[in-house]
CSV table of C-alpha atoms and ligand atoms in Angstrom, one decimal:
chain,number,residue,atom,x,y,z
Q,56,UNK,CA,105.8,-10.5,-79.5
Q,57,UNK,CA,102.8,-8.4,-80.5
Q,58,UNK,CA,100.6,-10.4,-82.2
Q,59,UNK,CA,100.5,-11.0,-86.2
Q,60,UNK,CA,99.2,-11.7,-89.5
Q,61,UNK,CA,99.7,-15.1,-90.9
Q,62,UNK,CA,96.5,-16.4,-91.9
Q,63,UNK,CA,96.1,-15.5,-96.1
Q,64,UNK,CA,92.5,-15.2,-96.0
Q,65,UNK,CA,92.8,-12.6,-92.9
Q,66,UNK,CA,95.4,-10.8,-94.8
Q,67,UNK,CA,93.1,-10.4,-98.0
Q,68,UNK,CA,89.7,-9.4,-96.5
Q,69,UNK,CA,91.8,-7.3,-93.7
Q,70,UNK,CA,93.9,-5.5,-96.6
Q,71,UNK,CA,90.7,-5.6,-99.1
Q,72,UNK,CA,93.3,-8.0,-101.9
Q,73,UNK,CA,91.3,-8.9,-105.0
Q,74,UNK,CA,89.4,-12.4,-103.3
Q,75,UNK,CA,91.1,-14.5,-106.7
Q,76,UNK,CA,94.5,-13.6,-104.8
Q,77,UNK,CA,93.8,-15.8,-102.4
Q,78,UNK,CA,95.3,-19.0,-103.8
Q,79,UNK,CA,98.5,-17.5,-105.1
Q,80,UNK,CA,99.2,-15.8,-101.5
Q,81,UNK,CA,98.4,-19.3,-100.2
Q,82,UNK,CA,100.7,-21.2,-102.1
Q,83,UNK,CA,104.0,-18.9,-101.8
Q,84,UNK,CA,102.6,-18.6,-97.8
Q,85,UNK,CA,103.4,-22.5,-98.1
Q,86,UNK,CA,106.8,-21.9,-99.0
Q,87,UNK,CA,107.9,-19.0,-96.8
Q,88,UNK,CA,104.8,-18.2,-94.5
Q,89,UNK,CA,102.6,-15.0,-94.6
Q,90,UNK,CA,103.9,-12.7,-91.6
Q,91,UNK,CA,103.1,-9.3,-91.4
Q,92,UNK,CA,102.9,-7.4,-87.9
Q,93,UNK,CA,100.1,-6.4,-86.5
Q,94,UNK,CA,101.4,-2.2,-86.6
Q,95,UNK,CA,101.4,-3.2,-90.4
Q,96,UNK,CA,98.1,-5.0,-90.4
Q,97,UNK,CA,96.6,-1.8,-89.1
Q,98,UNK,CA,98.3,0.8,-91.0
Q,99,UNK,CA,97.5,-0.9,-94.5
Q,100,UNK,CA,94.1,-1.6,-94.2
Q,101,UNK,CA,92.8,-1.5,-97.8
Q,102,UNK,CA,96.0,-0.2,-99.2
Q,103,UNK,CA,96.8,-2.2,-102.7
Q,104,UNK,CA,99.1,-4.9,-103.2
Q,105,UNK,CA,101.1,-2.8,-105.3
Q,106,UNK,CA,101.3,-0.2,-102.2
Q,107,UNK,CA,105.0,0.1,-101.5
Q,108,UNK,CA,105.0,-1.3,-98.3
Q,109,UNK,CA,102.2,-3.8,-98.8
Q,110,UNK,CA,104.6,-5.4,-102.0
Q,111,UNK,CA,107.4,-5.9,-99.2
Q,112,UNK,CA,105.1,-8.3,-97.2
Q,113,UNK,CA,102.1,-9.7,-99.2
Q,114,UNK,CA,102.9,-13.4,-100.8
Q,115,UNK,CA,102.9,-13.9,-104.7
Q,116,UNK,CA,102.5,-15.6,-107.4
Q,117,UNK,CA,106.2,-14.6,-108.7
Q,118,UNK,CA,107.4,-16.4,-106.1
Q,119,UNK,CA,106.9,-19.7,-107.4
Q,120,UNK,CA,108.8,-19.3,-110.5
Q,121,UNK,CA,111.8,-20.9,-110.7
Q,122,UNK,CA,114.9,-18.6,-111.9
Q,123,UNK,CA,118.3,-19.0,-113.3
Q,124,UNK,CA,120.9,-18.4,-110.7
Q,125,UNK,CA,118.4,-17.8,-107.8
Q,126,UNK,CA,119.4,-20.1,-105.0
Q,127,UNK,CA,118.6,-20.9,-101.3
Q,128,UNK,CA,121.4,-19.7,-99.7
Q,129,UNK,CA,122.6,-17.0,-101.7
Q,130,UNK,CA,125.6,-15.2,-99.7
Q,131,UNK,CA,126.5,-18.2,-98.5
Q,132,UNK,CA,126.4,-18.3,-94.9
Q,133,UNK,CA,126.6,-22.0,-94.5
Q,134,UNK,CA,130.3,-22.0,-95.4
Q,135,UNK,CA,131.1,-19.3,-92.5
Q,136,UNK,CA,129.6,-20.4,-89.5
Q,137,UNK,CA,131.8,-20.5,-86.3
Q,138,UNK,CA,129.6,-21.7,-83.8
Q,139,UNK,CA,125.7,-22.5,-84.2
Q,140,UNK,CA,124.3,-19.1,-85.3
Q,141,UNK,CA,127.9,-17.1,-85.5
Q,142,UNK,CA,129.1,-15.8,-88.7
Q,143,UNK,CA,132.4,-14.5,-89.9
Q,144,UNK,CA,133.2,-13.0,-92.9
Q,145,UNK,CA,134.6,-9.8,-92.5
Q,146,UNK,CA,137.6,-8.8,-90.1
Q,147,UNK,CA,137.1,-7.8,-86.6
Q,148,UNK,CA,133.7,-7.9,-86.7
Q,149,UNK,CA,131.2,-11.4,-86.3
Q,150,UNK,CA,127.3,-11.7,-87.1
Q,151,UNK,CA,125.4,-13.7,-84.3
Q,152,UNK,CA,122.2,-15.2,-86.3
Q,153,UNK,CA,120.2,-14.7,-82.7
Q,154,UNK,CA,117.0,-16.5,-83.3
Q,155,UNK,CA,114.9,-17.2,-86.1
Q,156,UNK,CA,111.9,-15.0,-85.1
Q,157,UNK,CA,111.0,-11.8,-87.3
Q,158,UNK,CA,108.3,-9.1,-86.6
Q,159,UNK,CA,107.8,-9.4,-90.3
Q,160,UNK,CA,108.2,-11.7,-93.4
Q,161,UNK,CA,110.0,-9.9,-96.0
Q,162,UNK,CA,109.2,-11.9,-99.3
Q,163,UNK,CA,112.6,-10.6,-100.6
Q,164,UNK,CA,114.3,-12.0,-97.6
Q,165,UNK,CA,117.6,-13.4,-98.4
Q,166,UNK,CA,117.4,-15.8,-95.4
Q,167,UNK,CA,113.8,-17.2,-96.8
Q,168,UNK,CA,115.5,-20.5,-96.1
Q,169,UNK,CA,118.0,-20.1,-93.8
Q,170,UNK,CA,118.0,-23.3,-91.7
Q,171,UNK,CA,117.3,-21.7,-88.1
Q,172,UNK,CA,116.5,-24.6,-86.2
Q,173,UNK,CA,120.3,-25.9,-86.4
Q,174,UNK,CA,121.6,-22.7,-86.2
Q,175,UNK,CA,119.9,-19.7,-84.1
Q,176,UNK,CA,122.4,-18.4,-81.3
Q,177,UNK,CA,119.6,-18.5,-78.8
Q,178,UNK,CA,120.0,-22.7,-78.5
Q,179,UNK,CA,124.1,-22.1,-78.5
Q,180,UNK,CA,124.9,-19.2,-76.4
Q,181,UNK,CA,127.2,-21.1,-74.4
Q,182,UNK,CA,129.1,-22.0,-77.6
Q,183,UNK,CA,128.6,-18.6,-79.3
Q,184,UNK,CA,130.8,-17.1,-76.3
Q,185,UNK,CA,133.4,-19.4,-76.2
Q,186,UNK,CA,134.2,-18.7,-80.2
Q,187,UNK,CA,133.9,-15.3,-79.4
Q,188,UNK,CA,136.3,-15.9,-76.2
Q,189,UNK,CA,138.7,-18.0,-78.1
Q,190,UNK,CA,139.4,-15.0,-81.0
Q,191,UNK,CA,140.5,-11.6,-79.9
Q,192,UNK,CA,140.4,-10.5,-83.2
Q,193,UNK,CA,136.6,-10.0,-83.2
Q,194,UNK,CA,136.4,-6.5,-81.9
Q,195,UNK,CA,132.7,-6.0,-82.8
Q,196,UNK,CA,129.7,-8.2,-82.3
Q,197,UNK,CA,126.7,-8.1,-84.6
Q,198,UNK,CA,123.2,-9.0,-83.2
Q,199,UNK,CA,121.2,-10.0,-86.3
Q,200,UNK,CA,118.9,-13.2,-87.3
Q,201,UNK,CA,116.0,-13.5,-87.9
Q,202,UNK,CA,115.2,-10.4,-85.5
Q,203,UNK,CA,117.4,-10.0,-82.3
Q,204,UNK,CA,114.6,-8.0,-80.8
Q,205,UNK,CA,112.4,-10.9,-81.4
Q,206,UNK,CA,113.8,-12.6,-78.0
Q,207,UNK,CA,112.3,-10.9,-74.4
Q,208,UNK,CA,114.1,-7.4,-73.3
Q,209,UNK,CA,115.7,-10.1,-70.0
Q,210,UNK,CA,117.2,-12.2,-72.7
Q,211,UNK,CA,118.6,-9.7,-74.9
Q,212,UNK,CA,120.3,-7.9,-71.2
Q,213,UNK,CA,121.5,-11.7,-70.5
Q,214,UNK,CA,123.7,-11.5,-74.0
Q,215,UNK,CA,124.8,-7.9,-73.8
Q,216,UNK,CA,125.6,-8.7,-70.0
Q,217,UNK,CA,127.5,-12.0,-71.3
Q,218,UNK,CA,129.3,-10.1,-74.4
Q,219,UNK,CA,130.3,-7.0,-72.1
Q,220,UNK,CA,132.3,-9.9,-69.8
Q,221,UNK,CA,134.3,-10.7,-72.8
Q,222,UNK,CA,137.1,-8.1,-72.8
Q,223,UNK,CA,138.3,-8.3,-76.6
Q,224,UNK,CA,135.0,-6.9,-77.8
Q,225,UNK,CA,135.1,-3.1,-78.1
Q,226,UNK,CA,131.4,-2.6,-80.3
Q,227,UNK,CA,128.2,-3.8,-80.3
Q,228,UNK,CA,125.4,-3.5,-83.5
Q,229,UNK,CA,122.1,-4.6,-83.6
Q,230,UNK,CA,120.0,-5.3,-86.9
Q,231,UNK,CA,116.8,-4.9,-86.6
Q,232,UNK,CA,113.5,-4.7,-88.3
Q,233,UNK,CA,111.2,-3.8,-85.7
Q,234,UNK,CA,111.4,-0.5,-85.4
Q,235,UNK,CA,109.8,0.3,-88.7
Q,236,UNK,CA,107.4,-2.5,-88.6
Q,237,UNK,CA,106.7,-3.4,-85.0
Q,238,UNK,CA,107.8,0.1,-83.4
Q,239,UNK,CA,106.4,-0.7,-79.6
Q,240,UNK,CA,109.1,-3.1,-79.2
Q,241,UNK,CA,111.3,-0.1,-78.5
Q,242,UNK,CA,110.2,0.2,-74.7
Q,243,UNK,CA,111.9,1.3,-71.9
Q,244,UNK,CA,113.8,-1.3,-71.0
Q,245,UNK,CA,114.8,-1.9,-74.7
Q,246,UNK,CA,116.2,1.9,-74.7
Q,247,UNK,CA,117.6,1.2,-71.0
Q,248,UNK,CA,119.5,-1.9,-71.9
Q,249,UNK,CA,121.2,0.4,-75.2
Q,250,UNK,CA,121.7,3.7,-72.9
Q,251,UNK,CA,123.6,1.9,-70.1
Q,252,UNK,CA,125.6,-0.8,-72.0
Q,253,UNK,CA,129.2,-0.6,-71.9
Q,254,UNK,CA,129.5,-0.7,-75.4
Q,255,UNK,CA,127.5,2.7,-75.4
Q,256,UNK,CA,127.2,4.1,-78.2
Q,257,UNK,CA,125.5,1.0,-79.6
Q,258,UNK,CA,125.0,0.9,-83.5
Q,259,UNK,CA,121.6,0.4,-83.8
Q,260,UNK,CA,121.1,-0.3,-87.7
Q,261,UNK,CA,117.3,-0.2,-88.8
Q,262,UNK,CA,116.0,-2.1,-92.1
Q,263,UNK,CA,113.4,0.3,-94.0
Q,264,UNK,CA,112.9,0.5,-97.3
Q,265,UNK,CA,110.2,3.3,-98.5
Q,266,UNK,CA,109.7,6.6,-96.6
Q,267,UNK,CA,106.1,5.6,-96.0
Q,268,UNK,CA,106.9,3.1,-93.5
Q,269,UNK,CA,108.6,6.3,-90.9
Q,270,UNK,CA,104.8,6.7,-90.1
Q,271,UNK,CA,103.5,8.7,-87.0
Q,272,UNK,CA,103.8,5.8,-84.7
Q,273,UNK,CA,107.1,4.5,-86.2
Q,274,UNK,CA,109.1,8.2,-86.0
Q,275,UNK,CA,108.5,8.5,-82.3
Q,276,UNK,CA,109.7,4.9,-81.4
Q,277,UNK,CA,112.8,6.0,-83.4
Q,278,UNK,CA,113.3,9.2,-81.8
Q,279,UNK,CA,113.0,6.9,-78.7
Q,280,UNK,CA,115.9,4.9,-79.5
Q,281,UNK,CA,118.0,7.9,-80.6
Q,282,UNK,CA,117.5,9.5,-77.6
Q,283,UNK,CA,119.5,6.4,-76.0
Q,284,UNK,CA,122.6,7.7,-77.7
Q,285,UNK,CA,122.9,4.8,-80.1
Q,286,UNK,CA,124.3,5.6,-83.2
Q,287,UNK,CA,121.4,5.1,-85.7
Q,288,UNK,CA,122.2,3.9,-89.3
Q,289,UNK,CA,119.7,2.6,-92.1
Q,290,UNK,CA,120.2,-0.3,-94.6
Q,291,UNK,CA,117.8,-0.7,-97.2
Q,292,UNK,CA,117.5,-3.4,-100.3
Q,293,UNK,CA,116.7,-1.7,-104.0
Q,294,UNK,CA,113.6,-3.6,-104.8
Q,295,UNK,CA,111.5,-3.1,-108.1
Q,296,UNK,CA,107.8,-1.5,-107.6
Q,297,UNK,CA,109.0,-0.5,-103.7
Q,298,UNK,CA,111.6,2.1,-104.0
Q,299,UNK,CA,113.3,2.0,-107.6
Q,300,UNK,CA,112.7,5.1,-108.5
Q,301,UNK,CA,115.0,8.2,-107.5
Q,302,UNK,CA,112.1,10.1,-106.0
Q,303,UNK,CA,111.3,7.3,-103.6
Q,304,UNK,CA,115.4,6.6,-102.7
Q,305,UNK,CA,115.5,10.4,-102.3
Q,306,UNK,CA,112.3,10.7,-100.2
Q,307,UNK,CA,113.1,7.7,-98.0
Q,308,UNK,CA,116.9,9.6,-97.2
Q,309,UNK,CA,115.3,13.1,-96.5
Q,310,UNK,CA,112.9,11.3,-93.9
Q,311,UNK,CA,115.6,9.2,-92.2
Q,312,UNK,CA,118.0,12.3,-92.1
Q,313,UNK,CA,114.9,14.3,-90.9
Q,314,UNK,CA,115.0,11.4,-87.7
Q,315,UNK,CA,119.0,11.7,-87.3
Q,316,UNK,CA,119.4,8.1,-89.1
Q,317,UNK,CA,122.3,8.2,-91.8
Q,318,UNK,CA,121.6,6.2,-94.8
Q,319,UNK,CA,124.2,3.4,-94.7
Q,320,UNK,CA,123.7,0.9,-97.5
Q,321,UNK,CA,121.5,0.4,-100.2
Q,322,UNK,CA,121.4,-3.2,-100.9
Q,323,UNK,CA,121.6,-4.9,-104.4
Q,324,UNK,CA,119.1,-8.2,-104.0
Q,325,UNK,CA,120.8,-11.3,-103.2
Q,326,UNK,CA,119.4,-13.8,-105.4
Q,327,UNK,CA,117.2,-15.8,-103.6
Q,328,UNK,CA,114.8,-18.5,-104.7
Q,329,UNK,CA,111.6,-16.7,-105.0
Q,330,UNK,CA,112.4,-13.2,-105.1
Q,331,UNK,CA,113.2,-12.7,-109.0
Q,332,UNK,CA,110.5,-10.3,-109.1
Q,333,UNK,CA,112.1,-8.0,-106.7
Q,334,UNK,CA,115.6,-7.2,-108.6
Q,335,UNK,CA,116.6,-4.2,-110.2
Q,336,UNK,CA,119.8,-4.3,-112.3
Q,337,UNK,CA,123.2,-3.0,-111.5
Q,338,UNK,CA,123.7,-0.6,-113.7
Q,339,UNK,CA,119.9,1.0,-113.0
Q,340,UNK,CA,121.1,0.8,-109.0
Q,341,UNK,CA,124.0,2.6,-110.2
Q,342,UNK,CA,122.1,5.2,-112.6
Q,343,UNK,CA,119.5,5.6,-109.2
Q,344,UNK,CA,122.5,6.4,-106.8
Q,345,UNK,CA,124.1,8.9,-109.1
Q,346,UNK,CA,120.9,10.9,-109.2
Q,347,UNK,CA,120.8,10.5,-105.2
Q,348,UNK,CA,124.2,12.2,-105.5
Q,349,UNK,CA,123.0,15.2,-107.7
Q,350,UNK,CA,120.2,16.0,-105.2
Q,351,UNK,CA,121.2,15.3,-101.6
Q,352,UNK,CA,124.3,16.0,-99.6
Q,353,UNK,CA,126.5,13.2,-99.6
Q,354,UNK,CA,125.9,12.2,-96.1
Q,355,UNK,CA,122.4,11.5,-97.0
Q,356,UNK,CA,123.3,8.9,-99.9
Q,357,UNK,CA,123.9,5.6,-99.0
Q,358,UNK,CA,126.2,2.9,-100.7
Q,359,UNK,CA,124.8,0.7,-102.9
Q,360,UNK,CA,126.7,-2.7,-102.5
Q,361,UNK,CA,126.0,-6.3,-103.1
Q,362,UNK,CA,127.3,-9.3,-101.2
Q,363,UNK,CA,129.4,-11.5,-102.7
Q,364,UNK,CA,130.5,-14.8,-101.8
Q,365,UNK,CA,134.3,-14.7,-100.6
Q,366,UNK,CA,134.8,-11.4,-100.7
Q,367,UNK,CA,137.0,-9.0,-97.5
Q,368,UNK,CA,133.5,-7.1,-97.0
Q,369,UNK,CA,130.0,-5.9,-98.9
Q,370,UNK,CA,131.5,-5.1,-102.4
Q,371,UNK,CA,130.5,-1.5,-103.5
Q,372,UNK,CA,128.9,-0.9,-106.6
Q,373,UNK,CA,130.0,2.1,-108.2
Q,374,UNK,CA,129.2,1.7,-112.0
T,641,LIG,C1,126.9,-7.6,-93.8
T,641,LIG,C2,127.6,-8.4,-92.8
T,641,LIG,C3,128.4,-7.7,-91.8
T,641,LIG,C4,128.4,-6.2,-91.7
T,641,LIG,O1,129.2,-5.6,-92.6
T,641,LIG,P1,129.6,-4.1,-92.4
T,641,LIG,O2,130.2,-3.7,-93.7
T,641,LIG,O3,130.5,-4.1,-91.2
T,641,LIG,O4,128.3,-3.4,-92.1
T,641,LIG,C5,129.1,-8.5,-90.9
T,641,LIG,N1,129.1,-9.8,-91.0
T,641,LIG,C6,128.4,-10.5,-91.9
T,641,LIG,C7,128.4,-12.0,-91.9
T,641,LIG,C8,127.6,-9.8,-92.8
T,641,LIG,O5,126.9,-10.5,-93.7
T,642,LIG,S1,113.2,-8.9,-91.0
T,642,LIG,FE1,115.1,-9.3,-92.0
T,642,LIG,S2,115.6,-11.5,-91.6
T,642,LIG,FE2,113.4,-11.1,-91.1
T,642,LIG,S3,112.3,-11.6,-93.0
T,642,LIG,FE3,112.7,-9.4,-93.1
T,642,LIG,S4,114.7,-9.3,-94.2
T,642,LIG,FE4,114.4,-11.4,-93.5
């Protein structure tokens, strides 16, 4: 992996933060560590903390402060685990957690304490196949994590070479953050490894969350991966001061459309220990989605849905 930001002092002279930030990025940093990629590092140079990307990444104060009903595992993925790293909740289709590693840390991150040393696919392949194996049912695997693109281009061929042996699995999807925040991780053997699978067309499902982030380095590494023939989707989380405004939802759509990427879902926050700061109400979600509606075709909205524990799939929000 490219290399990164994770010292707090670096982050504030590099960024130009107010110097009396320093301890409050320090002490959330101690609770979910400072991470931001070195694309990032570069592109926000001197940008504010309230920039909308720089709020997605830089540790605060907020974070310490405990909330009602803000937990550490808030969609509950300790109750679903098959095998170490494999999730199932929904029919047909199972999430492989595939390492801990992320280009970024998101300080909204609903997996902020997910416990990845017990339970990243990458130390229980072996097992991760034979649940897979063992359940025809599960049509469609999910590469997620952590960052799935975290793990070298020969290890990511190794699992889509492993998965393509098992003959019950018809899709494959990757979630990724890279893209947008680390975009030379799409190379060529990223983009050969997705053109020539046998589950071509891949779903290739990109996290972004302002428009700002589709820069000029990030729209060409996009363009790279469409031009694999993936299928390219977008899931974003409505986040207060980063896109909760219908200009910025509206602006962010336009500029994925603009790359062929079709909105998917817009994210409610799942209520994680230290991201209080970051939620926007339902009913505001909903009031921002309807004015999406009113402006853009409907192919360009996305739906806003929230996880909830138990339930058959992401549960729409509709008002
Ligand atoms: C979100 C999620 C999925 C994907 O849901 P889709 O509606 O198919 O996009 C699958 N598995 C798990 C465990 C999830 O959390
Ligand atoms: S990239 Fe995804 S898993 Fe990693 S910190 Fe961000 S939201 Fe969490």
């Amino acid at each position: 992996m490219p290399p990164s930001l994770t010292d707090p002092a670096d982050l504030v002279r590099r960024w130009r933060l107010p110097p009396g930030d320093l301890d409050a990025i320090a002490a959330a940093s101690a609770r979910f560590p400072l991470k931001v990629s070195d694309h990032l590092a570069a592109q926000l140079v001197g940008a504010a903390a309230d920039d909308p990307r720089a709020r997605q990444f830089v540790p605060s104060a907020d974070e310490l402060v405990e909330r009602e009903g803000f937990v550490s595992d808030p969609v509950g993925d300790a109750q679903v685990q098959l095998a170490g790293g494999l999730l199932q909740k929904y029919r047909g289709r199972a999430l492989v957690v595939a390492t801990a590693a992320c280009p970024v840390h998101c300080r909204y991150c609903f997996r902020r304490e997910y416990p990845y040393g017990d339970a990243s696919a990458v130390n229980h392949w072996p097992a991760v196949l034979d649940a897979l194996r063992a359940d025809p049912t599960v049509v469609e695997v999910i590469l997620s994590g952590g960052d799935p693109l975290s793990l070298p281009n020969a290890t990511l061929a190794r699992f889509v070479r492993d998965l393509e042996g098992i003959p019950s699995l018809t899709r494959l999807r990757i979630h990724t953050r890279f893209p947008t925040t680390s975009p030379a991780r799409v190379d060529d053997e990223l983009c050969a490894l997705l053109a020539e699978t046998r589950f071509a067309p891949a779903v290739v499902v990109l996290h972004v969350n302002h428009a700002a982030e589709l820069d000029e380095v990030v729209r060409p590494a996009v363009r790279r991966l469409r031009a694999t023939g993936a299928v390219l989707l977008s899931q974003s989380v409505l986040l207060r001061g980063v896109n909760d405004s219908a200009d910025a939802l509206a602006a962010l759509s336009e500029a994925l459309g603009a790359l062929g990427v079709v909105p998917y879902y817009l994210h409610l926050l799942d209520r994680v220990r230290g991201a209080g700061h970051f939620e926007v109400p339902e009913a505001e979600g909903v009031a921002l989605v309807r004015a999406l509606t009113d402006r853009l075709p409907g192919y360009l909205v996305p739906r806003l849905v929230r996880e909830v524990i138990g339930a058959a799939a992401k549960t729409a929000i509709t008002g």
